[in-house]
Amino acid sequence: MSDDTQDTFISHLIEMRDRLLRAVLAVVIIFVCLFPWAQDIYALLARPLLAALPKGGQMIATEITTPFFVPMKVTLMAAFLIALPWVFYQAWAFVAPGLYQHEKRIGVPLVVASVVLFVTGMAFAYFLVFPLVFHFIVSVTPAGVAVMTDIGKYLDFVLTMFMAFGITFEVPIAVVLLVKMGMVSVAKLREIRPYVIVGAFVVGAVFTPPDVISQFMLATPLWVLYEIGIIVAAMVTKPHPESESESDYAPMSDSDMDDELDRIETEQVKPDSDRRA
């Protein structure tokens, strides 16, 4: 490795470290600012379950440190979500110098759309999925059983659902990127639609509680977002002139080939006769 190459590699590592520190520092600053309202933030997160519990129902803490650490984790998650645009900007500022101009033009909208879609997926889970799922679970609870969920287990469940729906809502971005990179065509995406629908319900069965409601509420948006991704990919992808010319190409028939050979022989014989004359 030459000295110039080594210096460039080290400079990239230094820049990556600086970008990462800026992103982490933003999350820490926002976390410190939100710390006084940690209990309120957790109460907001727990509201869908508390609203579904019978009158007098409550949540419990089975470990000594859980009442302190769970609100801290929720507050840290909220700080990361608030700082997410800045975190993505730092990642974009690091990779942007190595991209072509057309890649930069599509990069910024994709980054913005990724943040918006991920937050939209979390909001979809919080406002629509959680109330239906929790009311369903409470309604099927056997008589004489009190639903008192541990706050740590509840946080794990909520984070899993947030990640599942957040990633699900990124499907249009993934579809557009696959088409733009030439890894798959829009026609192929339409062709495999039945398999995607089946896969969406399999994903819904794996990443959601064992009830039909939550499975459908994950699988249906996954399918709809896949269709939206196909539409957007077809809009932003234009056929190249080379592919158009290749599509117009047709092989010569036997008669056309014989005529072409006769024409070439005639052109070769004519100069020889002119020279003899």
PDB file of C-alpha atoms in Angstrom:
ATOM      1  CA  MET A   1       0.000   0.000   0.000  1.00  0.00           C
ATOM      2  CA  SER A   2       1.463   3.348  -1.058  1.00  0.00           C
ATOM      3  CA  ASP A   3       1.769   6.289   1.309  1.00  0.00           C
ATOM      4  CA  ASP A   4      -0.925   8.253  -0.531  1.00  0.00           C
ATOM      5  CA  THR A   5      -3.356   5.336  -0.344  1.00  0.00           C
ATOM      6  CA  GLN A   6      -2.625   4.813   3.338  1.00  0.00           C
ATOM      7  CA  ASP A   7      -3.105   8.518   4.092  1.00  0.00           C
ATOM      8  CA  THR A   8      -6.426   8.490   2.242  1.00  0.00           C
ATOM      9  CA  PHE A   9      -7.595   5.406   4.162  1.00  0.00           C
ATOM     10  CA  ILE A  10      -6.645   6.961   7.500  1.00  0.00           C
ATOM     11  CA  SER A  11      -8.363  10.233   6.597  1.00  0.00           C
ATOM     12  CA  HIS A  12     -11.555   8.320   5.791  1.00  0.00           C
ATOM     13  CA  LEU A  13     -11.386   6.532   9.134  1.00  0.00           C
ATOM     14  CA  ILE A  14     -10.924   9.849  10.930  1.00  0.00           C
ATOM     15  CA  GLU A  15     -13.878  11.378   9.099  1.00  0.00           C
ATOM     16  CA  MET A  16     -16.055   8.335   9.873  1.00  0.00           C
ATOM     17  CA  ARG A  17     -15.111   8.630  13.553  1.00  0.00           C
ATOM     18  CA  ASP A  18     -15.983  12.328  13.573  1.00  0.00           C
ATOM     19  CA  ARG A  19     -19.349  11.724  11.879  1.00  0.00           C
ATOM     20  CA  LEU A  20     -20.166   8.915  14.300  1.00  0.00           C
ATOM     21  CA  LEU A  21     -19.248  11.051  17.312  1.00  0.00           C
ATOM     22  CA  ARG A  22     -21.467  13.871  16.078  1.00  0.00           C
ATOM     23  CA  ALA A  23     -24.397  11.496  15.669  1.00  0.00           C
ATOM     24  CA  VAL A  24     -23.887   9.957  19.123  1.00  0.00           C
ATOM     25  CA  LEU A  25     -23.426  13.378  20.706  1.00  0.00           C
ATOM     26  CA  ALA A  26     -26.744  14.553  19.262  1.00  0.00           C
ATOM     27  CA  VAL A  27     -28.546  11.524  20.712  1.00  0.00           C
ATOM     28  CA  VAL A  28     -26.920  12.063  24.119  1.00  0.00           C
ATOM     29  CA  ILE A  29     -27.801  15.768  24.219  1.00  0.00           C
ATOM     30  CA  ILE A  30     -31.436  15.092  23.338  1.00  0.00           C
ATOM     31  CA  PHE A  31     -31.550  12.261  25.896  1.00  0.00           C
ATOM     32  CA  VAL A  32     -30.284  14.598  28.647  1.00  0.00           C
ATOM     33  CA  CYS A  33     -32.910  17.164  27.698  1.00  0.00           C
ATOM     34  CA  LEU A  34     -35.686  14.549  27.807  1.00  0.00           C
ATOM     35  CA  PHE A  35     -34.482  12.886  31.024  1.00  0.00           C
ATOM     36  CA  PRO A  36     -36.749  14.912  33.397  1.00  0.00           C
ATOM     37  CA  TRP A  37     -39.802  13.637  31.482  1.00  0.00           C
ATOM     38  CA  ALA A  38     -38.709   9.981  31.311  1.00  0.00           C
ATOM     39  CA  GLN A  39     -41.686   8.758  33.361  1.00  0.00           C
ATOM     40  CA  ASP A  40     -44.138  10.729  31.240  1.00  0.00           C
ATOM     41  CA  ILE A  41     -42.612   9.358  28.033  1.00  0.00           C
ATOM     42  CA  TYR A  42     -42.980   5.808  29.286  1.00  0.00           C
ATOM     43  CA  ALA A  43     -46.586   6.500  30.359  1.00  0.00           C
ATOM     44  CA  LEU A  44     -47.258   7.673  26.790  1.00  0.00           C
ATOM     45  CA  LEU A  45     -45.785   4.453  25.419  1.00  0.00           C
ATOM     46  CA  ALA A  46     -47.802   2.313  27.834  1.00  0.00           C
ATOM     47  CA  ARG A  47     -51.084   4.110  27.157  1.00  0.00           C
ATOM     48  CA  PRO A  48     -52.412   1.660  24.499  1.00  0.00           C
ATOM     49  CA  LEU A  49     -52.096  -1.308  26.875  1.00  0.00           C
ATOM     50  CA  LEU A  50     -53.394   0.564  29.925  1.00  0.00           C
ATOM     51  CA  ALA A  51     -56.422   1.709  27.944  1.00  0.00           C
ATOM     52  CA  ALA A  52     -57.214  -1.892  27.011  1.00  0.00           C
ATOM     53  CA  LEU A  53     -56.910  -3.321  30.532  1.00  0.00           C
ATOM     54  CA  PRO A  54     -60.061  -3.799  32.626  1.00  0.00           C
ATOM     55  CA  LYS A  55     -60.903  -1.175  35.208  1.00  0.00           C
ATOM     56  CA  GLY A  56     -58.301  -1.242  37.947  1.00  0.00           C
ATOM     57  CA  GLY A  57     -55.795  -3.116  35.793  1.00  0.00           C
ATOM     58  CA  GLN A  58     -52.154  -2.133  35.981  1.00  0.00           C
ATOM     59  CA  MET A  59     -48.653  -3.120  34.907  1.00  0.00           C
ATOM     60  CA  ILE A  60     -46.033  -4.621  37.213  1.00  0.00           C
ATOM     61  CA  ALA A  61     -42.263  -4.696  37.623  1.00  0.00           C
ATOM     62  CA  THR A  62     -40.767  -8.076  38.527  1.00  0.00           C
ATOM     63  CA  GLU A  63     -37.179  -6.857  38.975  1.00  0.00           C
ATOM     64  CA  ILE A  64     -35.828  -4.240  41.384  1.00  0.00           C
ATOM     65  CA  THR A  65     -34.114  -2.029  38.798  1.00  0.00           C
ATOM     66  CA  THR A  66     -36.800  -2.305  36.108  1.00  0.00           C
ATOM     67  CA  PRO A  67     -38.818   0.779  37.200  1.00  0.00           C
ATOM     68  CA  PHE A  68     -35.709   2.897  36.653  1.00  0.00           C
ATOM     69  CA  PHE A  69     -34.091   1.380  33.568  1.00  0.00           C
ATOM     70  CA  VAL A  70     -37.206   0.821  31.439  1.00  0.00           C
ATOM     71  CA  PRO A  71     -38.191   4.535  31.346  1.00  0.00           C
ATOM     72  CA  MET A  72     -34.532   5.333  30.587  1.00  0.00           C
ATOM     73  CA  LYS A  73     -34.551   2.949  27.625  1.00  0.00           C
ATOM     74  CA  VAL A  74     -37.778   4.435  26.323  1.00  0.00           C
ATOM     75  CA  THR A  75     -36.364   7.943  26.642  1.00  0.00           C
ATOM     76  CA  LEU A  76     -33.195   6.885  24.830  1.00  0.00           C
ATOM     77  CA  MET A  77     -35.310   5.447  22.029  1.00  0.00           C
ATOM     78  CA  ALA A  78     -37.251   8.703  21.788  1.00  0.00           C
ATOM     79  CA  ALA A  79     -33.985  10.672  21.693  1.00  0.00           C
ATOM     80  CA  PHE A  80     -32.700   8.495  18.852  1.00  0.00           C
ATOM     81  CA  LEU A  81     -35.909   9.002  16.858  1.00  0.00           C
ATOM     82  CA  ILE A  82     -35.719  12.766  17.294  1.00  0.00           C
ATOM     83  CA  ALA A  83     -32.044  12.754  16.256  1.00  0.00           C
ATOM     84  CA  LEU A  84     -32.632  10.355  13.354  1.00  0.00           C
ATOM     85  CA  PRO A  85     -32.583  13.060  10.627  1.00  0.00           C
ATOM     86  CA  TRP A  86     -29.222  14.317  11.947  1.00  0.00           C
ATOM     87  CA  VAL A  87     -27.867  10.757  12.155  1.00  0.00           C
ATOM     88  CA  PHE A  88     -28.857  10.074   8.558  1.00  0.00           C
ATOM     89  CA  TYR A  89     -27.360  13.381   7.487  1.00  0.00           C
ATOM     90  CA  GLN A  90     -24.006  12.403   9.018  1.00  0.00           C
ATOM     91  CA  ALA A  91     -24.105   9.086   7.188  1.00  0.00           C
ATOM     92  CA  TRP A  92     -25.020  10.865   3.956  1.00  0.00           C
ATOM     93  CA  ALA A  93     -22.239  13.455   4.368  1.00  0.00           C
ATOM     94  CA  PHE A  94     -19.725  10.624   4.744  1.00  0.00           C
ATOM     95  CA  VAL A  95     -20.705   8.656   1.621  1.00  0.00           C
ATOM     96  CA  ALA A  96     -21.796  11.552  -0.636  1.00  0.00           C
ATOM     97  CA  PRO A  97     -18.285  12.568  -1.854  1.00  0.00           C
ATOM     98  CA  GLY A  98     -17.820   9.119  -3.390  1.00  0.00           C
ATOM     99  CA  LEU A  99     -21.101   9.142  -5.325  1.00  0.00           C
ATOM    100  CA  TYR A 100     -21.822  10.253  -8.876  1.00  0.00           C
ATOM    101  CA  GLN A 101     -24.028  13.260  -9.499  1.00  0.00           C
ATOM    102  CA  HIS A 102     -27.064  11.184 -10.529  1.00  0.00           C
ATOM    103  CA  GLU A 103     -26.618   9.051  -7.413  1.00  0.00           C
ATOM    104  CA  LYS A 104     -26.593  12.178  -5.250  1.00  0.00           C
ATOM    105  CA  ARG A 105     -29.805  13.408  -6.848  1.00  0.00           C
ATOM    106  CA  ILE A 106     -31.666  10.252  -5.882  1.00  0.00           C
ATOM    107  CA  GLY A 107     -29.831   9.800  -2.563  1.00  0.00           C
ATOM    108  CA  VAL A 108     -31.319  12.770  -0.712  1.00  0.00           C
ATOM    109  CA  PRO A 109     -34.972  11.920  -1.500  1.00  0.00           C
ATOM    110  CA  LEU A 110     -34.352   8.296  -0.544  1.00  0.00           C
ATOM    111  CA  VAL A 111     -32.828   9.266   2.814  1.00  0.00           C
ATOM    112  CA  VAL A 112     -35.702  11.627   3.613  1.00  0.00           C
ATOM    113  CA  ALA A 113     -38.279   9.078   2.489  1.00  0.00           C
ATOM    114  CA  SER A 114     -36.601   6.372   4.597  1.00  0.00           C
ATOM    115  CA  VAL A 115     -36.908   8.453   7.776  1.00  0.00           C
ATOM    116  CA  VAL A 116     -40.509   9.416   7.048  1.00  0.00           C
ATOM    117  CA  LEU A 117     -41.562   5.856   6.204  1.00  0.00           C
ATOM    118  CA  PHE A 118     -39.882   4.352   9.275  1.00  0.00           C
ATOM    119  CA  VAL A 119     -41.567   6.824  11.616  1.00  0.00           C
ATOM    120  CA  THR A 120     -44.855   6.272   9.774  1.00  0.00           C
ATOM    121  CA  GLY A 121     -44.543   2.538  10.364  1.00  0.00           C
ATOM    122  CA  MET A 122     -44.020   3.093  14.078  1.00  0.00           C
ATOM    123  CA  ALA A 123     -46.995   5.454  14.224  1.00  0.00           C
ATOM    124  CA  PHE A 124     -49.128   2.891  12.384  1.00  0.00           C
ATOM    125  CA  ALA A 125     -48.213   0.282  15.000  1.00  0.00           C
ATOM    126  CA  TYR A 126     -48.838   2.626  17.945  1.00  0.00           C
ATOM    127  CA  PHE A 127     -52.135   4.177  16.871  1.00  0.00           C
ATOM    128  CA  LEU A 128     -53.779   1.307  14.963  1.00  0.00           C
ATOM    129  CA  VAL A 129     -52.168  -2.036  15.713  1.00  0.00           C
ATOM    130  CA  PHE A 130     -51.576  -1.781  19.475  1.00  0.00           C
ATOM    131  CA  PRO A 131     -55.160  -0.845  20.452  1.00  0.00           C
ATOM    132  CA  LEU A 132     -56.646  -3.669  18.367  1.00  0.00           C
ATOM    133  CA  VAL A 133     -54.136  -6.284  19.512  1.00  0.00           C
ATOM    134  CA  PHE A 134     -54.358  -5.385  23.207  1.00  0.00           C
ATOM    135  CA  HIS A 135     -58.149  -5.285  23.219  1.00  0.00           C
ATOM    136  CA  PHE A 136     -58.207  -8.657  21.473  1.00  0.00           C
ATOM    137  CA  ILE A 137     -55.797 -10.195  23.999  1.00  0.00           C
ATOM    138  CA  VAL A 138     -57.775  -8.836  26.944  1.00  0.00           C
ATOM    139  CA  SER A 139     -61.065 -10.026  25.437  1.00  0.00           C
ATOM    140  CA  VAL A 140     -59.857 -13.624  25.122  1.00  0.00           C
ATOM    141  CA  THR A 141     -58.359 -13.765  28.635  1.00  0.00           C
ATOM    142  CA  PRO A 142     -59.931 -16.638  30.625  1.00  0.00           C
ATOM    143  CA  ALA A 143     -62.149 -15.787  33.564  1.00  0.00           C
ATOM    144  CA  GLY A 144     -60.290 -15.392  36.823  1.00  0.00           C
ATOM    145  CA  VAL A 145     -57.019 -14.381  35.122  1.00  0.00           C
ATOM    146  CA  ALA A 146     -55.735 -10.845  35.745  1.00  0.00           C
ATOM    147  CA  VAL A 147     -53.711  -9.313  32.920  1.00  0.00           C
ATOM    148  CA  MET A 148     -50.717  -7.661  34.605  1.00  0.00           C
ATOM    149  CA  THR A 149     -47.844  -7.351  32.146  1.00  0.00           C
ATOM    150  CA  ASP A 150     -44.280  -6.734  33.289  1.00  0.00           C
ATOM    151  CA  ILE A 151     -43.059  -3.357  32.024  1.00  0.00           C
ATOM    152  CA  GLY A 152     -39.794  -4.880  30.806  1.00  0.00           C
ATOM    153  CA  LYS A 153     -41.615  -7.519  28.753  1.00  0.00           C
ATOM    154  CA  TYR A 154     -43.946  -4.847  27.428  1.00  0.00           C
ATOM    155  CA  LEU A 155     -40.995  -2.752  26.280  1.00  0.00           C
ATOM    156  CA  ASP A 156     -39.463  -5.733  24.472  1.00  0.00           C
ATOM    157  CA  PHE A 157     -42.767  -6.398  22.731  1.00  0.00           C
ATOM    158  CA  VAL A 158     -43.218  -2.770  21.715  1.00  0.00           C
ATOM    159  CA  LEU A 159     -39.664  -2.477  20.352  1.00  0.00           C
ATOM    160  CA  THR A 160     -40.114  -5.660  18.316  1.00  0.00           C
ATOM    161  CA  MET A 161     -43.355  -4.371  16.825  1.00  0.00           C
ATOM    162  CA  PHE A 162     -41.860  -0.947  16.123  1.00  0.00           C
ATOM    163  CA  MET A 163     -38.919  -2.519  14.304  1.00  0.00           C
ATOM    164  CA  ALA A 164     -41.172  -4.895  12.354  1.00  0.00           C
ATOM    165  CA  PHE A 165     -43.517  -2.156  11.141  1.00  0.00           C
ATOM    166  CA  GLY A 166     -40.741   0.388  10.644  1.00  0.00           C
ATOM    167  CA  ILE A 167     -38.780  -1.994   8.419  1.00  0.00           C
ATOM    168  CA  THR A 168     -41.972  -3.087   6.648  1.00  0.00           C
ATOM    169  CA  PHE A 169     -42.701   0.489   5.649  1.00  0.00           C
ATOM    170  CA  GLU A 170     -39.229   0.664   4.037  1.00  0.00           C
ATOM    171  CA  VAL A 171     -40.299  -1.787   1.331  1.00  0.00           C
ATOM    172  CA  PRO A 172     -40.877   0.909  -1.352  1.00  0.00           C
ATOM    173  CA  ILE A 173     -37.340   2.198  -0.793  1.00  0.00           C
ATOM    174  CA  ALA A 174     -35.898  -1.302  -1.172  1.00  0.00           C
ATOM    175  CA  VAL A 175     -37.904  -1.914  -4.356  1.00  0.00           C
ATOM    176  CA  VAL A 176     -36.792   1.357  -5.950  1.00  0.00           C
ATOM    177  CA  LEU A 177     -33.141   0.723  -5.057  1.00  0.00           C
ATOM    178  CA  LEU A 178     -33.211  -2.792  -6.510  1.00  0.00           C
ATOM    179  CA  VAL A 179     -34.631  -1.483  -9.774  1.00  0.00           C
ATOM    180  CA  LYS A 180     -32.274   1.515  -9.960  1.00  0.00           C
ATOM    181  CA  MET A 181     -29.246  -0.734  -9.380  1.00  0.00           C
ATOM    182  CA  GLY A 182     -30.379  -3.025 -12.171  1.00  0.00           C
ATOM    183  CA  MET A 183     -30.685  -6.058  -9.908  1.00  0.00           C
ATOM    184  CA  VAL A 184     -34.305  -6.672 -10.904  1.00  0.00           C
ATOM    185  CA  SER A 185     -36.742  -5.257 -13.435  1.00  0.00           C
ATOM    186  CA  VAL A 186     -40.205  -3.842 -12.851  1.00  0.00           C
ATOM    187  CA  ALA A 187     -41.660  -6.624 -15.010  1.00  0.00           C
ATOM    188  CA  LYS A 188     -39.990  -9.238 -12.807  1.00  0.00           C
ATOM    189  CA  LEU A 189     -41.365  -7.570  -9.673  1.00  0.00           C
ATOM    190  CA  ARG A 190     -44.861  -7.796 -11.106  1.00  0.00           C
ATOM    191  CA  GLU A 191     -44.253 -11.414 -12.065  1.00  0.00           C
ATOM    192  CA  ILE A 192     -43.306 -12.495  -8.533  1.00  0.00           C
ATOM    193  CA  ARG A 193     -46.247 -10.673  -6.927  1.00  0.00           C
ATOM    194  CA  PRO A 194     -48.023 -13.898  -5.801  1.00  0.00           C
ATOM    195  CA  TYR A 195     -44.907 -15.074  -3.976  1.00  0.00           C
ATOM    196  CA  VAL A 196     -44.542 -11.686  -2.284  1.00  0.00           C
ATOM    197  CA  ILE A 197     -48.126 -11.852  -1.029  1.00  0.00           C
ATOM    198  CA  VAL A 198     -47.548 -15.280   0.492  1.00  0.00           C
ATOM    199  CA  GLY A 199     -44.251 -14.087   1.975  1.00  0.00           C
ATOM    200  CA  ALA A 200     -45.961 -11.042   3.486  1.00  0.00           C
ATOM    201  CA  PHE A 201     -48.344 -13.243   5.454  1.00  0.00           C
ATOM    202  CA  VAL A 202     -45.475 -15.499   6.525  1.00  0.00           C
ATOM    203  CA  VAL A 203     -43.610 -12.447   7.835  1.00  0.00           C
ATOM    204  CA  GLY A 204     -46.766 -11.296   9.596  1.00  0.00           C
ATOM    205  CA  ALA A 205     -47.101 -14.667  11.288  1.00  0.00           C
ATOM    206  CA  VAL A 206     -43.463 -14.676  12.445  1.00  0.00           C
ATOM    207  CA  PHE A 207     -43.059 -11.121  13.735  1.00  0.00           C
ATOM    208  CA  THR A 208     -46.442 -10.489  15.331  1.00  0.00           C
ATOM    209  CA  PRO A 209     -48.345 -12.085  18.223  1.00  0.00           C
ATOM    210  CA  PRO A 210     -50.250 -15.279  17.402  1.00  0.00           C
ATOM    211  CA  ASP A 211     -53.494 -13.571  16.478  1.00  0.00           C
ATOM    212  CA  VAL A 212     -55.043 -13.048  13.061  1.00  0.00           C
ATOM    213  CA  ILE A 213     -55.588  -9.301  13.502  1.00  0.00           C
ATOM    214  CA  SER A 214     -51.956  -8.308  13.973  1.00  0.00           C
ATOM    215  CA  GLN A 215     -50.823 -10.698  11.234  1.00  0.00           C
ATOM    216  CA  PHE A 216     -53.185  -9.124   8.725  1.00  0.00           C
ATOM    217  CA  MET A 217     -52.254  -5.615   9.880  1.00  0.00           C
ATOM    218  CA  LEU A 218     -48.593  -6.316   9.098  1.00  0.00           C
ATOM    219  CA  ALA A 219     -49.052  -8.392   5.952  1.00  0.00           C
ATOM    220  CA  THR A 220     -51.543  -6.059   4.266  1.00  0.00           C
ATOM    221  CA  PRO A 221     -49.364  -2.905   4.487  1.00  0.00           C
ATOM    222  CA  LEU A 222     -46.377  -4.975   3.344  1.00  0.00           C
ATOM    223  CA  TRP A 223     -48.265  -6.008   0.217  1.00  0.00           C
ATOM    224  CA  VAL A 224     -49.638  -2.501  -0.429  1.00  0.00           C
ATOM    225  CA  LEU A 225     -46.213  -0.903   0.044  1.00  0.00           C
ATOM    226  CA  TYR A 226     -44.698  -3.432  -2.363  1.00  0.00           C
ATOM    227  CA  GLU A 227     -47.218  -2.334  -4.987  1.00  0.00           C
ATOM    228  CA  ILE A 228     -46.420   1.324  -4.279  1.00  0.00           C
ATOM    229  CA  GLY A 229     -42.719   0.532  -4.695  1.00  0.00           C
ATOM    230  CA  ILE A 230     -43.390  -0.998  -8.118  1.00  0.00           C
ATOM    231  CA  ILE A 231     -45.333   2.082  -9.215  1.00  0.00           C
ATOM    232  CA  VAL A 232     -42.633   4.486  -8.009  1.00  0.00           C
ATOM    233  CA  ALA A 233     -39.863   2.370  -9.552  1.00  0.00           C
ATOM    234  CA  ALA A 234     -41.673   2.393 -12.910  1.00  0.00           C
ATOM    235  CA  MET A 235     -41.982   6.193 -12.696  1.00  0.00           C
ATOM    236  CA  VAL A 236     -38.360   6.948 -11.808  1.00  0.00           C
ATOM    237  CA  THR A 237     -36.783   4.338 -14.087  1.00  0.00           C
ATOM    238  CA  LYS A 238     -36.452   5.240 -17.748  1.00  0.00           C
ATOM    239  CA  PRO A 239     -35.346   2.723 -20.390  1.00  0.00           C
ATOM    240  CA  HIS A 240     -31.846   3.294 -21.787  1.00  0.00           C
ATOM    241  CA  PRO A 241     -31.458   3.968 -25.519  1.00  0.00           C
ATOM    242  CA  GLU A 242     -29.275   0.854 -25.792  1.00  0.00           C
ATOM    243  CA  SER A 243     -32.023  -1.373 -24.464  1.00  0.00           C
ATOM    244  CA  GLU A 244     -34.521   0.219 -26.863  1.00  0.00           C
ATOM    245  CA  SER A 245     -32.268  -0.429 -29.844  1.00  0.00           C
ATOM    246  CA  GLU A 246     -31.709  -4.001 -28.716  1.00  0.00           C
ATOM    247  CA  SER A 247     -35.437  -4.555 -28.434  1.00  0.00           C
ATOM    248  CA  ASP A 248     -35.870  -3.371 -32.064  1.00  0.00           C
ATOM    249  CA  TYR A 249     -33.217  -5.792 -33.336  1.00  0.00           C
ATOM    250  CA  ALA A 250     -34.391  -8.824 -35.306  1.00  0.00           C
ATOM    251  CA  PRO A 251     -32.149 -11.502 -36.897  1.00  0.00           C
ATOM    252  CA  MET A 252     -31.915 -11.660 -40.712  1.00  0.00           C
ATOM    253  CA  SER A 253     -33.851 -14.320 -42.530  1.00  0.00           C
ATOM    254  CA  ASP A 254     -32.169 -16.779 -44.945  1.00  0.00           C
ATOM    255  CA  SER A 255     -33.395 -14.919 -48.021  1.00  0.00           C
ATOM    256  CA  ASP A 256     -32.200 -11.571 -46.648  1.00  0.00           C
ATOM    257  CA  MET A 257     -28.803 -13.079 -45.891  1.00  0.00           C
ATOM    258  CA  ASP A 258     -28.519 -14.489 -49.460  1.00  0.00           C
ATOM    259  CA  ASP A 259     -29.417 -11.091 -50.926  1.00  0.00           C
ATOM    260  CA  GLU A 260     -26.810  -9.412 -48.731  1.00  0.00           C
ATOM    261  CA  LEU A 261     -24.101 -11.883 -49.838  1.00  0.00           C
ATOM    262  CA  ASP A 262     -25.022 -11.365 -53.502  1.00  0.00           C
ATOM    263  CA  ARG A 263     -24.765  -7.603 -53.028  1.00  0.00           C
ATOM    264  CA  ILE A 264     -21.308  -7.914 -51.451  1.00  0.00           C
ATOM    265  CA  GLU A 265     -20.073 -10.198 -54.273  1.00  0.00           C
ATOM    266  CA  THR A 266     -21.410  -7.776 -56.863  1.00  0.00           C
ATOM    267  CA  GLU A 267     -19.592  -4.862 -55.232  1.00  0.00           C
ATOM    268  CA  GLN A 268     -16.350  -6.867 -55.173  1.00  0.00           C
ATOM    269  CA  VAL A 269     -16.618  -7.956 -58.831  1.00  0.00           C
ATOM    270  CA  LYS A 270     -17.457  -4.473 -60.131  1.00  0.00           C
ATOM    271  CA  PRO A 271     -14.132  -2.794 -59.101  1.00  0.00           C
ATOM    272  CA  ASP A 272     -12.157  -5.675 -60.744  1.00  0.00           C
ATOM    273  CA  SER A 273     -14.025  -5.261 -64.063  1.00  0.00           C
ATOM    274  CA  ASP A 274     -13.464  -1.492 -63.924  1.00  0.00           C
ATOM    275  CA  ARG A 275      -9.717  -2.009 -63.491  1.00  0.00           C
ATOM    276  CA  ARG A 276      -9.518  -4.422 -66.464  1.00  0.00           C
ATOM    277  CA  ALA A 277     -11.452  -1.956 -68.609  1.00  0.00           C
TER     278      ALA A 277
END
